[in-house]
Coordinates of C-alpha atoms in Angstrom, one line a residue:
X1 CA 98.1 -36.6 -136.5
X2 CA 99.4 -33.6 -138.2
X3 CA 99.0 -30.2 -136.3
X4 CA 98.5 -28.3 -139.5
X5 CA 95.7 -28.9 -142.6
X6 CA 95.2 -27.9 -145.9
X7 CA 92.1 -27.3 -147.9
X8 CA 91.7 -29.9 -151.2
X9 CA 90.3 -27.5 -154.6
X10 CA 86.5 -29.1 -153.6
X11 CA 86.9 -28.1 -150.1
X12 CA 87.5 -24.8 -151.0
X13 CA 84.5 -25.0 -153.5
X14 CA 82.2 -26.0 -150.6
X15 CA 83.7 -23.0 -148.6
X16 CA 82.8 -20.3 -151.0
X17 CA 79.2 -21.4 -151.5
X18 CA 78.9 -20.9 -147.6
X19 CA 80.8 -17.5 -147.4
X20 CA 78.8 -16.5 -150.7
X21 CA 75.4 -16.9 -148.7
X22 CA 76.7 -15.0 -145.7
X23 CA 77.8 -12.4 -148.4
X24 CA 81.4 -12.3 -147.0
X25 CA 84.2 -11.9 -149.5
X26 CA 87.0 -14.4 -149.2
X27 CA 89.3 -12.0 -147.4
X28 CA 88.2 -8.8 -146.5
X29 CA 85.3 -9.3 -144.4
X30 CA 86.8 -8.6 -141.0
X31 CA 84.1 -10.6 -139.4
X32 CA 85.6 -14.0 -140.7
X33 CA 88.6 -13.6 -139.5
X34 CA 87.6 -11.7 -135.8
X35 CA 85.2 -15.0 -135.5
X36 CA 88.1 -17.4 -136.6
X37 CA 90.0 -15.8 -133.9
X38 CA 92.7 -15.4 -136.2
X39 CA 94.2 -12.5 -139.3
X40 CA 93.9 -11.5 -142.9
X41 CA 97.0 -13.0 -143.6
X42 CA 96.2 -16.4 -142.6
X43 CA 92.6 -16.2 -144.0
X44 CA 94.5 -15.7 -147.6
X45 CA 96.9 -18.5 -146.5
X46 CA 94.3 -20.8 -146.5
X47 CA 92.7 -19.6 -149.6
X48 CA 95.7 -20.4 -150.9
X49 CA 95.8 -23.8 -150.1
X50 CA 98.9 -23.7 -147.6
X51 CA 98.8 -25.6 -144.6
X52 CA 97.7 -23.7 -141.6
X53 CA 97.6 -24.7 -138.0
X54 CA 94.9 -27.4 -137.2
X55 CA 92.7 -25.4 -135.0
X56 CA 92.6 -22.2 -137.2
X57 CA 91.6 -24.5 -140.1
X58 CA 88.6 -25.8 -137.9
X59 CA 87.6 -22.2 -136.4
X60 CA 87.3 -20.8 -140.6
X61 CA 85.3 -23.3 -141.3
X62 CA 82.8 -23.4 -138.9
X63 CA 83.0 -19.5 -138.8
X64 CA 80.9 -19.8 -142.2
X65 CA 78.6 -22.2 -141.0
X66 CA 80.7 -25.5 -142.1
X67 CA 80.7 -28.4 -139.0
X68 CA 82.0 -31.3 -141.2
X69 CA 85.8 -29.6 -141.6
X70 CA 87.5 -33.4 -142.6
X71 CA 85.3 -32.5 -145.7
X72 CA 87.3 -29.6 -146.7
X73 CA 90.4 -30.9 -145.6
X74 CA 93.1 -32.7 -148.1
X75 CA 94.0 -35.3 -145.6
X76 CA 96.0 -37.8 -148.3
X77 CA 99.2 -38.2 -146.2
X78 CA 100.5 -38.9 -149.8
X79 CA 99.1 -35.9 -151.2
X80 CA 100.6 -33.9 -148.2
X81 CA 104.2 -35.1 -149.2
X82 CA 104.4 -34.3 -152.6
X83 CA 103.1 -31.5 -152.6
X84 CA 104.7 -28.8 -154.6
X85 CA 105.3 -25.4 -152.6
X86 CA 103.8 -22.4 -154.9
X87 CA 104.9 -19.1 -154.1
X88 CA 102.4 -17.1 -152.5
X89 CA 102.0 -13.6 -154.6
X90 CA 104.0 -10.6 -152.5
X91 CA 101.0 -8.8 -150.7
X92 CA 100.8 -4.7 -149.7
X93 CA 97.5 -4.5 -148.8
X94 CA 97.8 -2.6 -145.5
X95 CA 95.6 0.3 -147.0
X96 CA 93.0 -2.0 -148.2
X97 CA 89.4 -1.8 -146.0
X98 CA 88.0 -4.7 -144.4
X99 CA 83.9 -5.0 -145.8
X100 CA 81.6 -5.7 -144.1
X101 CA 79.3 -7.7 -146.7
X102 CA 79.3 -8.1 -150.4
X103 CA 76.4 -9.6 -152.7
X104 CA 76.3 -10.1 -156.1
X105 CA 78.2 -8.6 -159.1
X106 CA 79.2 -11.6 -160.4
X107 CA 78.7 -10.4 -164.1
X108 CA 81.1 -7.7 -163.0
X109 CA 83.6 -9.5 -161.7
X110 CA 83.8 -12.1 -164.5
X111 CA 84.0 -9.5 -167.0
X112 CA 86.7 -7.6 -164.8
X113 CA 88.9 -10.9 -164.8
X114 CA 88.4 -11.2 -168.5
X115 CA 89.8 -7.8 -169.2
X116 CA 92.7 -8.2 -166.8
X117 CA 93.8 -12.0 -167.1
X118 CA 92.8 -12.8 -170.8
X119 CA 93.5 -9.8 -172.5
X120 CA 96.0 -8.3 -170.3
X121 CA 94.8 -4.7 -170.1
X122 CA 97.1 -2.4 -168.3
X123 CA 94.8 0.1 -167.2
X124 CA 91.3 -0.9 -165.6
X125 CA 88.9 2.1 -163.8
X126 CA 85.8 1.7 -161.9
X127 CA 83.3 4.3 -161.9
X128 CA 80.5 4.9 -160.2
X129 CA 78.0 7.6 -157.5
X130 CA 79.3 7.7 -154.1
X131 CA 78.4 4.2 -151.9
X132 CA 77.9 2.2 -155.4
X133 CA 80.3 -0.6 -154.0
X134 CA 83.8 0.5 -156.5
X135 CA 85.7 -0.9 -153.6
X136 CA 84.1 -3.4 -152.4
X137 CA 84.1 -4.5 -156.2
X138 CA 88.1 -4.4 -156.1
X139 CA 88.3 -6.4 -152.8
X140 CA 86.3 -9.2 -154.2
X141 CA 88.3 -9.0 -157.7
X142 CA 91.8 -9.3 -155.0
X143 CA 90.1 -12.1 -153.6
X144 CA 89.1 -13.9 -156.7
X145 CA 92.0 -13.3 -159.2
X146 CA 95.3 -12.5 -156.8
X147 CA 96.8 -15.7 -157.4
X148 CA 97.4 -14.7 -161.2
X149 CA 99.8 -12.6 -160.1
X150 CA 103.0 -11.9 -158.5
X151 CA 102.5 -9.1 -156.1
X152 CA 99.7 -7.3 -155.1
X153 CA 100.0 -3.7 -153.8
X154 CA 96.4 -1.5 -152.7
X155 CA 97.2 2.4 -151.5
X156 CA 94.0 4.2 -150.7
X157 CA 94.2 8.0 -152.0
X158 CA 91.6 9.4 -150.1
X159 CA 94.0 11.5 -147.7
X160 CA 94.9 12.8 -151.3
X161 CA 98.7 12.2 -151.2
X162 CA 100.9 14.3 -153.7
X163 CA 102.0 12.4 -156.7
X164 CA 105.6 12.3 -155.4
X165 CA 104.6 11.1 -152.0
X166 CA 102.4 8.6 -153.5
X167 CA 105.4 7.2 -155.8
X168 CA 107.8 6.8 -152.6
X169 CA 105.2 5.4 -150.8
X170 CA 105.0 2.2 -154.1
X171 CA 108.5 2.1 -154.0
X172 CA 108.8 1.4 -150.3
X173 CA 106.2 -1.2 -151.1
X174 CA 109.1 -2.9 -153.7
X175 CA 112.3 -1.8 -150.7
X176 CA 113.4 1.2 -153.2
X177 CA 114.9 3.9 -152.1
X178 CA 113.4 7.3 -151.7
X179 CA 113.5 9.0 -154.8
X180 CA 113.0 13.2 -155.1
X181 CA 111.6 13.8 -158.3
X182 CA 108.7 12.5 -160.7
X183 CA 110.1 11.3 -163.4
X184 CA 112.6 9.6 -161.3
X185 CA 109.9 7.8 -159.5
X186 CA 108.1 7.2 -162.3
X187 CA 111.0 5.2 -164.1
X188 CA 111.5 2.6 -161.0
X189 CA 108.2 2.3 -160.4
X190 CA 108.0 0.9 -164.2
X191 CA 110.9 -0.8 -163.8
X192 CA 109.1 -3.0 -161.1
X193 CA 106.3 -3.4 -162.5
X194 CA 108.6 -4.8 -165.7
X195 CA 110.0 -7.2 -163.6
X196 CA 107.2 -9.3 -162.1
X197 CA 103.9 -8.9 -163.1
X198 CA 101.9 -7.0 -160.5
X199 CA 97.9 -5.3 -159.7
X200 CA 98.4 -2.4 -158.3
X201 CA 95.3 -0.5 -156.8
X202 CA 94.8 2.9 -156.4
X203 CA 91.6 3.6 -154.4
X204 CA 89.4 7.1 -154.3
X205 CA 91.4 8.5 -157.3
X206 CA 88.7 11.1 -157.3
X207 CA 91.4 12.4 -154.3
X208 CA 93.5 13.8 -157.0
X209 CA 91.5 16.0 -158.6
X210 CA 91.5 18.8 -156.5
X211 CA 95.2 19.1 -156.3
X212 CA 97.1 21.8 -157.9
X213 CA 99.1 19.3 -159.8
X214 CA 96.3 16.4 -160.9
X215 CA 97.4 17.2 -164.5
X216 CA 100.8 15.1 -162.9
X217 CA 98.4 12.7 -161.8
X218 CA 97.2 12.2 -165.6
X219 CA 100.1 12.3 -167.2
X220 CA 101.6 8.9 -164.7
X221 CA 98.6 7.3 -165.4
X222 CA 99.1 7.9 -169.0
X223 CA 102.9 6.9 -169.3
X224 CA 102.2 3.8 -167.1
X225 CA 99.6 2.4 -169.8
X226 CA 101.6 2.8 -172.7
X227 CA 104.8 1.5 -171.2
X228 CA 105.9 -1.5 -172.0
X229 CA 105.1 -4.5 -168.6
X230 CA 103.4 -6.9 -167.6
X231 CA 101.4 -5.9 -164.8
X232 CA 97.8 -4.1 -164.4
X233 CA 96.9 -0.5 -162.4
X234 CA 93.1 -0.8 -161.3
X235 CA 91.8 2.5 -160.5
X236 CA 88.8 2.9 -158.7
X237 CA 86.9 6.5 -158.7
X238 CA 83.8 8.5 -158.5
X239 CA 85.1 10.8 -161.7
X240 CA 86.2 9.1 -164.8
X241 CA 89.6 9.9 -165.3
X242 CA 91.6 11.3 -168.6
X243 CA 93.1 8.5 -170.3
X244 CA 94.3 10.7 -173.0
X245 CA 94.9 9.1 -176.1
X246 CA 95.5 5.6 -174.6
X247 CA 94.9 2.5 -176.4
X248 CA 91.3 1.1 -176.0
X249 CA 92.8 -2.3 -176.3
X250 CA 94.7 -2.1 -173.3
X251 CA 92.7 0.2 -171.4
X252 CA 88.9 -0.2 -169.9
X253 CA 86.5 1.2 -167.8
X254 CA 83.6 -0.4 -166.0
X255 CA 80.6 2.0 -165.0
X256 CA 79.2 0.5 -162.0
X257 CA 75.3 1.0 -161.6
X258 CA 73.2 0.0 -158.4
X259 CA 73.0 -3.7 -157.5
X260 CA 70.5 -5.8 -159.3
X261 CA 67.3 -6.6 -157.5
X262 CA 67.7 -10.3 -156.2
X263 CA 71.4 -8.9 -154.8
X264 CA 69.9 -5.9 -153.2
X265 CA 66.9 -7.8 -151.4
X266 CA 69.6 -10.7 -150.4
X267 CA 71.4 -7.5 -148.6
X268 CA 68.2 -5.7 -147.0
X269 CA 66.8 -9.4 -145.7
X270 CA 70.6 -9.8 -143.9
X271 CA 69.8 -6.7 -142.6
X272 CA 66.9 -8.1 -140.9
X273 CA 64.3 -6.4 -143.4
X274 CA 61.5 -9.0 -144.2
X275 CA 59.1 -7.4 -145.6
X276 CA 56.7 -7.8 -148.7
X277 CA 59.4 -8.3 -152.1
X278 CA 57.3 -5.2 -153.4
X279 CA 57.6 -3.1 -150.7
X280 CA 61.5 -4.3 -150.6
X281 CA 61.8 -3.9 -154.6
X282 CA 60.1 0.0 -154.6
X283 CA 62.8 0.9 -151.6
X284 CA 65.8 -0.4 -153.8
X285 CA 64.5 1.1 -157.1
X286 CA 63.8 4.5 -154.8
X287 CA 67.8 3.9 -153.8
X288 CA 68.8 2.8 -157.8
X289 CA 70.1 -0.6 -155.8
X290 CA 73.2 1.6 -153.9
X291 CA 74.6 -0.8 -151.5
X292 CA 75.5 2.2 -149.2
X293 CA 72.2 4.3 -149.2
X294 CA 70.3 0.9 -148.1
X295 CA 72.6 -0.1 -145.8
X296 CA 72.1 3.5 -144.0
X297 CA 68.5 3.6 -144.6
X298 CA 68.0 0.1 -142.9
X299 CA 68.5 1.1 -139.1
X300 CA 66.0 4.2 -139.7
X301 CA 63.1 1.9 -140.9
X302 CA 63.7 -0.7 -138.3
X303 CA 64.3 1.7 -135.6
X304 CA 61.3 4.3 -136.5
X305 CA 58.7 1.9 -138.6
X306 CA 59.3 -0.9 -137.2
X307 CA 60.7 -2.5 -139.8
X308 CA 57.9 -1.8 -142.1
X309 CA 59.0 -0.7 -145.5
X310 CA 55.8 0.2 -146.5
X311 CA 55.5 2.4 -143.7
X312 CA 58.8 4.0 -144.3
X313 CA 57.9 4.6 -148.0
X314 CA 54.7 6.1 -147.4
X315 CA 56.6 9.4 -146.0
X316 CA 57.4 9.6 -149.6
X317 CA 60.6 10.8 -148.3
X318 CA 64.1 10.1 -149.0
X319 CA 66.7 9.7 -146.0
X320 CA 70.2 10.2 -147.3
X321 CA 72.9 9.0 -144.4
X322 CA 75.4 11.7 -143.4
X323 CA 78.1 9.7 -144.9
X324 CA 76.7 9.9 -148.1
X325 CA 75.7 13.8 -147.9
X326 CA 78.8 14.8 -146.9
X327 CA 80.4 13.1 -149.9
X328 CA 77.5 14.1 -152.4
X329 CA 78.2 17.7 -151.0
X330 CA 81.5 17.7 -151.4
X331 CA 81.2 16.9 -155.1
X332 CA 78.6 19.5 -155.4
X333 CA 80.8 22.0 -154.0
X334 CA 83.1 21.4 -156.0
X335 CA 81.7 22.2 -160.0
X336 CA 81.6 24.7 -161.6
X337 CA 78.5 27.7 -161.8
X338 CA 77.6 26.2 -164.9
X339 CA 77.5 22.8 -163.4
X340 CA 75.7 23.9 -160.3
X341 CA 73.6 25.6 -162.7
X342 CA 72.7 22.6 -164.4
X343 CA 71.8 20.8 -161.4
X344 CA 69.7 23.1 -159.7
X345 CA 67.4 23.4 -162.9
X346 CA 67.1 19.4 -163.3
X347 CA 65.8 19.3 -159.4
X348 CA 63.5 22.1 -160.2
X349 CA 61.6 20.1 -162.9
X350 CA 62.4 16.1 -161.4
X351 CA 62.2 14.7 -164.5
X352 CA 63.9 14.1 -167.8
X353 CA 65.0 17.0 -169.4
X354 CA 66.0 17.4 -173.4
X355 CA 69.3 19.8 -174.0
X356 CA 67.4 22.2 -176.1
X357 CA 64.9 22.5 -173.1
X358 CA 67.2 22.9 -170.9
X359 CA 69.0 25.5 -173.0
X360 CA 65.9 27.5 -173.2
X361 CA 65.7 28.2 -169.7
X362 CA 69.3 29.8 -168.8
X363 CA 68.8 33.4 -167.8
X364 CA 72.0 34.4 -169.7
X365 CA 72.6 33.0 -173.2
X366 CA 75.1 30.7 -173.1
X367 CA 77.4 28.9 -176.1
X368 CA 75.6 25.5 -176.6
X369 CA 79.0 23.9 -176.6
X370 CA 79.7 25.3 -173.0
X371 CA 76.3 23.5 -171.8
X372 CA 77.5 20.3 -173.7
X373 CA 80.6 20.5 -172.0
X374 CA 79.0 20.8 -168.7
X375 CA 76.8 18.0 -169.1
X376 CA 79.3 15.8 -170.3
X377 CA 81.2 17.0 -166.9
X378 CA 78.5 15.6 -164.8
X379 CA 78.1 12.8 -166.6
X380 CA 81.8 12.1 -165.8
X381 CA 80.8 12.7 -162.2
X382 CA 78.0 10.0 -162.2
X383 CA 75.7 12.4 -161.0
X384 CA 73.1 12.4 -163.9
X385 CA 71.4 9.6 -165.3
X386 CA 70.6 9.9 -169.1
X387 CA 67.1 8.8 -170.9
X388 CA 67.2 7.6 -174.6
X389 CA 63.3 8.4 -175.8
X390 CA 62.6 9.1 -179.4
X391 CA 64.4 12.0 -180.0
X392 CA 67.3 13.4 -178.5
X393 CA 68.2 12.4 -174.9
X394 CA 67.3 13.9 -171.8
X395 CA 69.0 14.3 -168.6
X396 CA 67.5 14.1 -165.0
X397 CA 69.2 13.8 -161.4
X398 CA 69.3 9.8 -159.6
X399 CA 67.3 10.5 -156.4
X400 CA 70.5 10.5 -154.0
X401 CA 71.8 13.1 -155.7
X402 CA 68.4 14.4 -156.2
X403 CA 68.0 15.5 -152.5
X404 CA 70.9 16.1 -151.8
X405 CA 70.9 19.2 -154.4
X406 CA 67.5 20.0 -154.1
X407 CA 68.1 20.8 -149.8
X408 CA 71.3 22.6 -151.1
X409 CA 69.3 24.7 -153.5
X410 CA 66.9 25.8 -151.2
X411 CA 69.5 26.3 -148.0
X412 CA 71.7 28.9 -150.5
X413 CA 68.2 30.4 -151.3
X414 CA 67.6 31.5 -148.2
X415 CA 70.7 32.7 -147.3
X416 CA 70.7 34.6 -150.1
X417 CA 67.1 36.3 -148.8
X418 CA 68.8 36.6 -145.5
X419 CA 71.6 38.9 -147.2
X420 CA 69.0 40.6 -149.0
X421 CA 67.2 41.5 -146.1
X422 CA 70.1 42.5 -143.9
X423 CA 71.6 44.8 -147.3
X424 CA 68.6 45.7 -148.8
X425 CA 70.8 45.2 -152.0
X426 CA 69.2 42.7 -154.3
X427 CA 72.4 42.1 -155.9
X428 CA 73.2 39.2 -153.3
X429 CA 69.8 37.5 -155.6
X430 CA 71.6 34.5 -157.3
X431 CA 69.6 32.0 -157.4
X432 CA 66.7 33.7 -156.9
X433 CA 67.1 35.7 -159.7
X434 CA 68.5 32.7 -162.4
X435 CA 66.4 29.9 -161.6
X436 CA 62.3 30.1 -161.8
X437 CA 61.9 27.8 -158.8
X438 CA 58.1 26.5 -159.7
X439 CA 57.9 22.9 -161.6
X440 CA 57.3 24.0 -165.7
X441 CA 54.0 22.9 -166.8
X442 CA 52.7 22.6 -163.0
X443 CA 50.1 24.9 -161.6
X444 CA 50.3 23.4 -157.9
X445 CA 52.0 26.0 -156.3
X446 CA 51.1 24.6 -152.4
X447 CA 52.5 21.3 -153.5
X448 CA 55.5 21.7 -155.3
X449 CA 58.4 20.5 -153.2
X450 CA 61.1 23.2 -153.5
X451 CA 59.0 26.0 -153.0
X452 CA 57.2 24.6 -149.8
X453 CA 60.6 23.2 -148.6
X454 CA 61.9 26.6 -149.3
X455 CA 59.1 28.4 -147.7
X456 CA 59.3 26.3 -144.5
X457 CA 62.9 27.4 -144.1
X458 CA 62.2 31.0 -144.5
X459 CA 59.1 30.6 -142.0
X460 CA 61.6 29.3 -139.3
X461 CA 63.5 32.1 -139.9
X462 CA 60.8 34.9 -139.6
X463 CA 57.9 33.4 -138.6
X464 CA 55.0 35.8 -138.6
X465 CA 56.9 38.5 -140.2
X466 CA 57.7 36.8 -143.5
X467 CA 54.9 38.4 -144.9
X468 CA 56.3 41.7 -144.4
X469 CA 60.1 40.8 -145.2
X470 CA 58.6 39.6 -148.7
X471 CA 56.8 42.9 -149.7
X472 CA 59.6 44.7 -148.4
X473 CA 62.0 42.6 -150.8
X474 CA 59.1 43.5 -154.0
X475 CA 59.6 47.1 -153.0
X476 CA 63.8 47.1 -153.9
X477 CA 62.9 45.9 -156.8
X478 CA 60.7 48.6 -158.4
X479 CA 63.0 50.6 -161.4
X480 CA 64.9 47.6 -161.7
X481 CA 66.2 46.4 -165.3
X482 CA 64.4 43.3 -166.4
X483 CA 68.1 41.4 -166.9
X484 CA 68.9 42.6 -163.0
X485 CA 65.3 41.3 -161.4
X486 CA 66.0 38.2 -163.5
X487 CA 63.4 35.3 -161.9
X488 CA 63.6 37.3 -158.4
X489 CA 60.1 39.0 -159.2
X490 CA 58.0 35.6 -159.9
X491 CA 59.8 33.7 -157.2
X492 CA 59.0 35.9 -154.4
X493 CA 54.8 36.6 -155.7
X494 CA 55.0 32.5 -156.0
X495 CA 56.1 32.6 -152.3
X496 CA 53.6 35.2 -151.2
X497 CA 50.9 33.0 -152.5
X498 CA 52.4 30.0 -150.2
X499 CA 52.8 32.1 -147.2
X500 CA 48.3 33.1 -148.3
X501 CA 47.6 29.6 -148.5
X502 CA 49.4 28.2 -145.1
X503 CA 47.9 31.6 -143.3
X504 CA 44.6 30.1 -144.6
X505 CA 45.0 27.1 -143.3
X506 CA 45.6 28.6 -139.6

């Protein structure tokens, strides 16, 4: 009997309905592999359909559940000798994550082949918030489509690598030498890419936007879509990138958007939520279905509610997992005032808001087009969600990113009273003096969110002497222009009245 096995094209059918249940990918779940007690590289080997050592064969198979291994097996000693040897696609995947779990997106992935392997576009981005599943979309479309081509190379950006580094680091990939400038690099690079046809990934682009020289960045992307080869760059990133004046036909970007219910409750029940499929589908429309945010979510409701959703989602609060913060944060941090601006006012009111409302708020008139442009910025960012009603559209904030603004408006808010306090100078007011803080069209001042959140802070801060630091703030403002007390005035009676009503309660 032969020490090595192949799997027959039916085998391999039966294979991937088991990994699809687990929601394993075909590769890049490290769990396979770990439980197979073997690597990456073979795991692809026998996707591939190359003979592998017997008892490896076995060990994959019944890692997904599959006992009957002779039924995925080609065993045809016939078969086994005329078999014709296919080269296997060059692979530089060394940068590539391994994932955990992946569900769904089939309509994704089908139209991502189509775009790459029927029409032969040479540039392909995927967009999408922060822990939407960009890469675990790419790993799948590996899985699924790398036979197709010739060589396969995935470099993560997220370590933001300069352009020239990054260029040396592809050329290595194809054993070129080191080269010193761009447009040197560039040329090889294309030259390669002439020669066989070839994916290459480039992970986290996002990475590049904060360097000096990410106009170098657009202008490679650029001149490797419109020369002329045969291979594909995939791009995945939280920002949509500037394609310039590239060819639509050749270029295409997919937005990604949260997983659809039936995916997301397959994900929370192998998480070991089993709760009511309303309770399950409120939590995932609370999340907008992103894979990350219920993945982190899940250990806090099993661990504090027992597993009850229900429970958890009567705290009509939102948990957002460090991992996610710290990302959501450090895109906040990173727009302009404007864009901050922006933000802060669509937390204040948590709903849809119209651009000439919007427009009518801002403290300091500002050109329409520069509000546009600042919109059209976020939007970019996949940090607003837009509404289509019967007039013009209106903008609001996903919940993720929701929270995440709303705890950095009112943390900056009371720094900024801090200042104040310390200064006596109301010119550290920034907020404060731009943004009216109460809900429009609300008269609950004891239940509007920001201002109670904001209010508890302060209270933590100068506990029975807020009070006192508040009139004291009202006095600095007396003789002050109405353009310098801005929304400062209103803000501050608004938190007096709290500060009455929580006294009351006492």
């Amino acid at each position: 009997m032969s020490n090595s096995l192949k799997a027959s094209t039916a085998g391999l059918a039966i294979v991937d309905k088991s990994r699809q249940r687990l929601g394993w990918t075909k590769t890049s779940t490290a769990r396979w592999w770990q439980d197979a007690h073997t690597s990456k590289a073979t795991l692809r080997r026998f996707w591939q359909g190359d003979r592998i050592q017997r008892e490896i064969f076995i060990a994959i198979c019944q890692a997904v559940g599959i006992v009957n291994w002779e039924a995925i097996a080609e065993l045809s000693n016939a078969d086994l000798e005329s078999t014709v040897v296919i080269p296997t696609p060059y692979l530089d995947c060394n940068e590539a994550p391994d994932l955990e779990s992946f569900y769904g997106r089939n309509q994704e992935l089908a139209q991502l082949e189509e775009w790459i392997t029927s029409q032969n576009c040479k540039l392909i981005t995927i967009n999408g918030i922060a822990g939407i599943g960009k890469t675990a979309l790419a790993l799948a479309l590996v899985d699924r489509i790398q036979s197709k081509f010739d060589c396969l190379i995935w470099k993560s950006l997220q370590t933001s690598p300069s352009l020239i580094s990054l260029l040396n680091s592809l050329l290595n990939s194809f054993e070129q030498s080191v080269v010193q400038n761009i447009q040197q690099g560039t040329a090889q690079l294309i030259q390669q890419l002439q020669k066989r046809r070839c994916l290459l990934i480039l992970d986290g682009f996002e990475a590049t936007f904060c360097q000096p020289e990410d106009l170098s960045y657009g202008q490679f992307i650029q001149q490797l879509s419109r020369e002329r080869h045969q291979s594909c760059i995939l791009i995945s990133s939280r920002e949509q990138i500037n394609t310039g004046e590239i060819n639509t036909k050749i270029s295409r970007c997919l937005n990604l958007k949260g997983l659809q219910k039936t995916e997301a409750v397959e994900l929370l029940q192998s998480r070991g939520l089993t709760g009511k499929e309303l309770g399950l589908s409120v939590l995932i429309q609370l999340y907008r279905g992103n894979p990350l945010a219920l993945k982190l979510v899940t250990p806090l409701i099993q661990s504090v509610f027992s597993g009850n959703v229900a429970a958890f989602l009567s705290q009509h609060t939102l948990i957002v997992g460090d991992r996610l913060r710290v990302i959501l944060k450090q895109q906040f941090e990173q727009l302009s005032g404007l864009e901050q601006d922006i933000l802060y006012w669509l937390a204040i009111w948590q709903e849809p808001v119209s651009f000439s409302r919007l427009q009518t708020h801002l403290l300091i008139s500002v050109d329409p087009a520069m509000v546009l442009e600042g919109i059209v910025a976020l939007e970019r960012r996949s940090l607003l969600e837009k509404w289509i009603g019967n007039y013009e559209p209106s903008f609001t904030l996903q919940p993720l990113v929701m929270k995440v603004v709303t705890d950095e408006l009112v943390e900056y808010t009371a720094q900024e009273m801090d200042r104040v306090v310390q200064s006596h100078d109301i010119r550290h007011f920034q907020i404060l003096r731009t943004h009216w803080l109460l809900r429009p069209g609300t008269d609950d001042i004891a239940g509007d969110r920001i201002l109670t959140q904001l209010w508890k802070k302060l209270w933590q801060l100068y506990g029975a002497t807020l009070p006192q630091m508040l009139n004291q703030i009202l006095l600095l403002l007396k003789g002050q222009s109405p353009l310098a007390m801005g929304y400062i005035g209103g803000n501050l009676a608004i938190l007096s009245g709290i500060d009455s009503l929580e006294t009351s309660k006492e």
